[in-house]
Tab-separated table of C-alpha atoms and ligand atoms in Angstrom:
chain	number	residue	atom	x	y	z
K	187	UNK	CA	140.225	103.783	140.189
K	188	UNK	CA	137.332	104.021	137.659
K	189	UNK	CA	137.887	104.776	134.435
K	190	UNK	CA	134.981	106.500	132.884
K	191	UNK	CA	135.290	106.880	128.852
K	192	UNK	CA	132.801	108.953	127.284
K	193	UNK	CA	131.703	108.945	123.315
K	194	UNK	CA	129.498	111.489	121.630
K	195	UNK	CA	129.563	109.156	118.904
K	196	UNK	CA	125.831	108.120	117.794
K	197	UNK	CA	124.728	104.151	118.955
K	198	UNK	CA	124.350	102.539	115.862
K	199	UNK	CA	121.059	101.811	115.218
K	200	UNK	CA	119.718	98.631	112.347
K	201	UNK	CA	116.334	98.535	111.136
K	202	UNK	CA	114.186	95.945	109.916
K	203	UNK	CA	111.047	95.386	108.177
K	204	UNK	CA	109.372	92.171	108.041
K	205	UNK	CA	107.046	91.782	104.976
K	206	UNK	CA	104.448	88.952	103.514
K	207	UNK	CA	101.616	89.337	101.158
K	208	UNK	CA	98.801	90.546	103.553
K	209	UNK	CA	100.364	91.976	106.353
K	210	UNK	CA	97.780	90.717	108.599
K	211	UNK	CA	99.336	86.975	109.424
K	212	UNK	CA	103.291	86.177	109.141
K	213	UNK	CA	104.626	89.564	108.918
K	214	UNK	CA	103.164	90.843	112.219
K	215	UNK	CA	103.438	87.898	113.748
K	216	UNK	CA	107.706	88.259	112.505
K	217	UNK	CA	107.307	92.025	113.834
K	218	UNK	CA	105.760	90.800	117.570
K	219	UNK	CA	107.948	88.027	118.349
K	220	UNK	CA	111.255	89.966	117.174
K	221	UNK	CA	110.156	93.077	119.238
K	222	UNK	CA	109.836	90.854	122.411
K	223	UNK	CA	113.196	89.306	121.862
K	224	UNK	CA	114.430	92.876	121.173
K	225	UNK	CA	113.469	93.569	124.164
K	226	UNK	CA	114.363	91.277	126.243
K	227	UNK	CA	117.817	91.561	125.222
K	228	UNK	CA	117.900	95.166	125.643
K	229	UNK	CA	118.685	96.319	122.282
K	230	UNK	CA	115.092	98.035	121.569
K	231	UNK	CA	116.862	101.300	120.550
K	232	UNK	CA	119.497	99.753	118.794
K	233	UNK	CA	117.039	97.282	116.603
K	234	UNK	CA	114.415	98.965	114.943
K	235	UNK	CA	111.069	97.067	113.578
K	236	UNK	CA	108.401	97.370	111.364
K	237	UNK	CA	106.449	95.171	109.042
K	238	UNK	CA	104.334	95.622	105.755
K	239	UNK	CA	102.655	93.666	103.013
K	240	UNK	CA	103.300	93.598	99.510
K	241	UNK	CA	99.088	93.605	98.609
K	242	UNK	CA	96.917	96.831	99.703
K	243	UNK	CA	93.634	94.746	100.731
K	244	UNK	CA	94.169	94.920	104.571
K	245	UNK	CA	95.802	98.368	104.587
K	246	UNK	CA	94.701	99.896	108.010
K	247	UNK	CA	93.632	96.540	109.205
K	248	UNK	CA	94.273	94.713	112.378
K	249	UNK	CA	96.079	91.525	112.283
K	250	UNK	CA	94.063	88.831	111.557
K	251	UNK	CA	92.081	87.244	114.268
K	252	UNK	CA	93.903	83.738	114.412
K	253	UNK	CA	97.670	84.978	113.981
K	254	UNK	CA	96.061	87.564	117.259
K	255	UNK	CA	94.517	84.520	119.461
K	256	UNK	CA	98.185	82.066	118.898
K	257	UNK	CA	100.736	84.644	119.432
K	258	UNK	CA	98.771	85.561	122.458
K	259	UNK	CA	98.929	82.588	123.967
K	260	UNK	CA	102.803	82.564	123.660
K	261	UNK	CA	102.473	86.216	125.390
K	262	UNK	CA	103.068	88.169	121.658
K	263	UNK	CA	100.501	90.761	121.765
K	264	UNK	CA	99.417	91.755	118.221
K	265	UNK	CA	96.705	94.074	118.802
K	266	UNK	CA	98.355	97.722	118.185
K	267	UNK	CA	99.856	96.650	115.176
K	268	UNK	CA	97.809	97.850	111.984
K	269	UNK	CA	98.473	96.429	107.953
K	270	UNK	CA	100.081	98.881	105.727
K	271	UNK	CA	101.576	98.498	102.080
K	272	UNK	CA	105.772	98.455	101.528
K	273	UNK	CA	106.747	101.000	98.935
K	274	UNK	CA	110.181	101.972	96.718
K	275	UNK	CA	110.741	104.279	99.587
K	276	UNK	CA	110.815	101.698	102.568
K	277	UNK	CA	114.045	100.505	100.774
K	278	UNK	CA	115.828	103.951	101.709
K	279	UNK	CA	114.505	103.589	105.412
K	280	UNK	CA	115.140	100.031	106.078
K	281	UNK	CA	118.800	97.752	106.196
K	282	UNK	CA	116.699	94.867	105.876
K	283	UNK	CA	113.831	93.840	104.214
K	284	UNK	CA	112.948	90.535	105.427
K	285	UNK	CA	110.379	88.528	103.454
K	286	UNK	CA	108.426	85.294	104.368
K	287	UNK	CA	108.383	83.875	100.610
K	288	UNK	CA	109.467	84.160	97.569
K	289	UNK	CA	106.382	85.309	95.701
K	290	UNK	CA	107.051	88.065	98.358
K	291	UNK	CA	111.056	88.148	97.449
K	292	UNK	CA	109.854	89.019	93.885
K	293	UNK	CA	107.155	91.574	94.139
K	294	UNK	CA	109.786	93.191	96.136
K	295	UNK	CA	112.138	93.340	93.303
K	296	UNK	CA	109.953	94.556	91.153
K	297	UNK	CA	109.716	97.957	93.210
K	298	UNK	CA	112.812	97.550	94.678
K	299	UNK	CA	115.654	100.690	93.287
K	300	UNK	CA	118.217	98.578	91.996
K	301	UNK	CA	121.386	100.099	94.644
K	302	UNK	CA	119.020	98.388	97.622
K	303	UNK	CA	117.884	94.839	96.426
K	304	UNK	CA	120.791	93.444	98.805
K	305	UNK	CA	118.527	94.497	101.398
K	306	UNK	CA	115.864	91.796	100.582
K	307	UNK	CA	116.820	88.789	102.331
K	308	UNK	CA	114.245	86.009	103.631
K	309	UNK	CA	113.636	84.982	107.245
K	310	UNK	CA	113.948	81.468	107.471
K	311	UNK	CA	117.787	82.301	105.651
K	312	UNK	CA	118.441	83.464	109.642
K	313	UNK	CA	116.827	80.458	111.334
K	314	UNK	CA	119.729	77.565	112.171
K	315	UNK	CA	119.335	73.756	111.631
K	316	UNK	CA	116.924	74.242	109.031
K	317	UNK	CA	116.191	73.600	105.057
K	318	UNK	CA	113.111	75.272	105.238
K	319	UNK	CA	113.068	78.087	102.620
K	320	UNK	CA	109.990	79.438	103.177
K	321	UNK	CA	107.136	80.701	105.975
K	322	UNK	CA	103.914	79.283	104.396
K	323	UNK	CA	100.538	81.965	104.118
K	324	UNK	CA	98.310	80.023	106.792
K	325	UNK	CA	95.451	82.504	105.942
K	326	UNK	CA	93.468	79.886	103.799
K	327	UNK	CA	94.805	76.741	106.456
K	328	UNK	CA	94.153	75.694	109.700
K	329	UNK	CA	95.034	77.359	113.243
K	330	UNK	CA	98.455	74.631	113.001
K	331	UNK	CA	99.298	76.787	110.381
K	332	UNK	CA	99.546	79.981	112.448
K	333	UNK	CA	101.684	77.982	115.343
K	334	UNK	CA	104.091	76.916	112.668
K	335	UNK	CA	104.597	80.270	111.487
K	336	UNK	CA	105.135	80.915	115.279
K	337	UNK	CA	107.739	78.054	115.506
K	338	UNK	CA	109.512	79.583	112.334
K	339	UNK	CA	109.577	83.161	113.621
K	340	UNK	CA	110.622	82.482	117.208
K	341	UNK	CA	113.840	80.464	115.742
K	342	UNK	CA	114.466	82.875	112.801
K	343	UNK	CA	114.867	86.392	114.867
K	344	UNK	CA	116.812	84.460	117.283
K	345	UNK	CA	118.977	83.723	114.721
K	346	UNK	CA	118.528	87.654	113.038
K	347	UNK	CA	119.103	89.094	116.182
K	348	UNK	CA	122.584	87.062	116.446
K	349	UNK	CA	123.400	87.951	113.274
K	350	UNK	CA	123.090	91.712	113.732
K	351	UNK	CA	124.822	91.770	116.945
K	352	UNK	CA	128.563	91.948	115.641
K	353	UNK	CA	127.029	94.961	113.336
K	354	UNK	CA	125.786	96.661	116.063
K	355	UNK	CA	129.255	97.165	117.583
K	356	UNK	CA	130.146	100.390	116.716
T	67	LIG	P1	99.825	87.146	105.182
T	67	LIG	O1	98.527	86.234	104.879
T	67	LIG	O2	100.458	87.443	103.832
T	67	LIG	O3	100.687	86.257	106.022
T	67	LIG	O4	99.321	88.377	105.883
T	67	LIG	C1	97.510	86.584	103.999
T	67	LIG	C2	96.551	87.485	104.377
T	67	LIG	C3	95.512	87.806	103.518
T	67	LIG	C4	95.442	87.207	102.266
T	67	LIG	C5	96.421	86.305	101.875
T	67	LIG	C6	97.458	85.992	102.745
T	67	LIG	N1	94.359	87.510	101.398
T	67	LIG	O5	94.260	86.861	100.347
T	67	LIG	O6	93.560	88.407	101.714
């Protein structure tokens, strides 16, 4: 016998948005690699994902050429994505704001309405096996700087997308 049990109840649905100074290195990088593993574990319309910066400089912009060329070549294509500024009003829209460092943590507070700064969190707090606190700007470095901020985010959302799992059970 099959036992079919139907719900009209709404999937519960998280959202997330990654954030860093620019939004044209870490943040999009955070936003490709945790829409991939989204993805591949099926929960695409149950994990939703966005990412912004805290400056306006690169509002509009592309991601930045080097975060582009070493997320490609670990099959993370950055190309559609486009910078954009967070504002008081992504704190309504969001469950999590997710922020690279802590220069970022604290220009998010200082928008941030006062009921929401719980959502502000930093990545590498989801990332296991680790005392790294921060994901270091690699804008002014070297192209190992954009492949560590890979390593970082491909641990991290593993870890994020663990620990919104148990929330996403309805
Ligand atoms: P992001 O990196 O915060 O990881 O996007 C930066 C991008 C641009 C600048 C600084 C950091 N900038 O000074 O223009």
């Amino acid at each position: 016998m099959t036992v079919c049990v139907r719900s009209n109840a709404p999937m519960k649905t998280i959202s997330v948005c990654f954030v860093c100074l620019g939004n044209i290195c870490r943040s999009p990088t955070a936003e490709g690699v945790m829409r991939h593993q989204v993805e591949a574990a099926r929960l695409s319309d149950r994990i939703l994902i966005d990412s912004a910066g805290t400056g306006d400089w690169h509002v509009g912009a592309s991601p930045d050429r080097r975060a582009q060329q070493a997320a490609g070549e670990r099959g993370y294509d950055l190309s559609a994505l486009r910078g954009r500024q967070i504002g008081p009003e992504d704190f309504e829209r969001f469950d999590l704001v997710i922020a690279m460092d802590d220069a970022n943590v604290a220009a998010l507070k200082a928008i941030c309405p006062p009921a929401q700064r719980d959502r502000i969190r930093l990545l590498m707090e989801f990332a296991p096996a680790t005392d790294i606190r921060e994901v270091a700007d690699p804008y002014f470095g070297g192209d190992a700087g954009f492949e560590r901020v890979l390593d970082q985010c491909e641990a991290a959302c593993r870890g994020l997308i663990a620990a919104l799992r148990p929330q996403l059970i309805t």
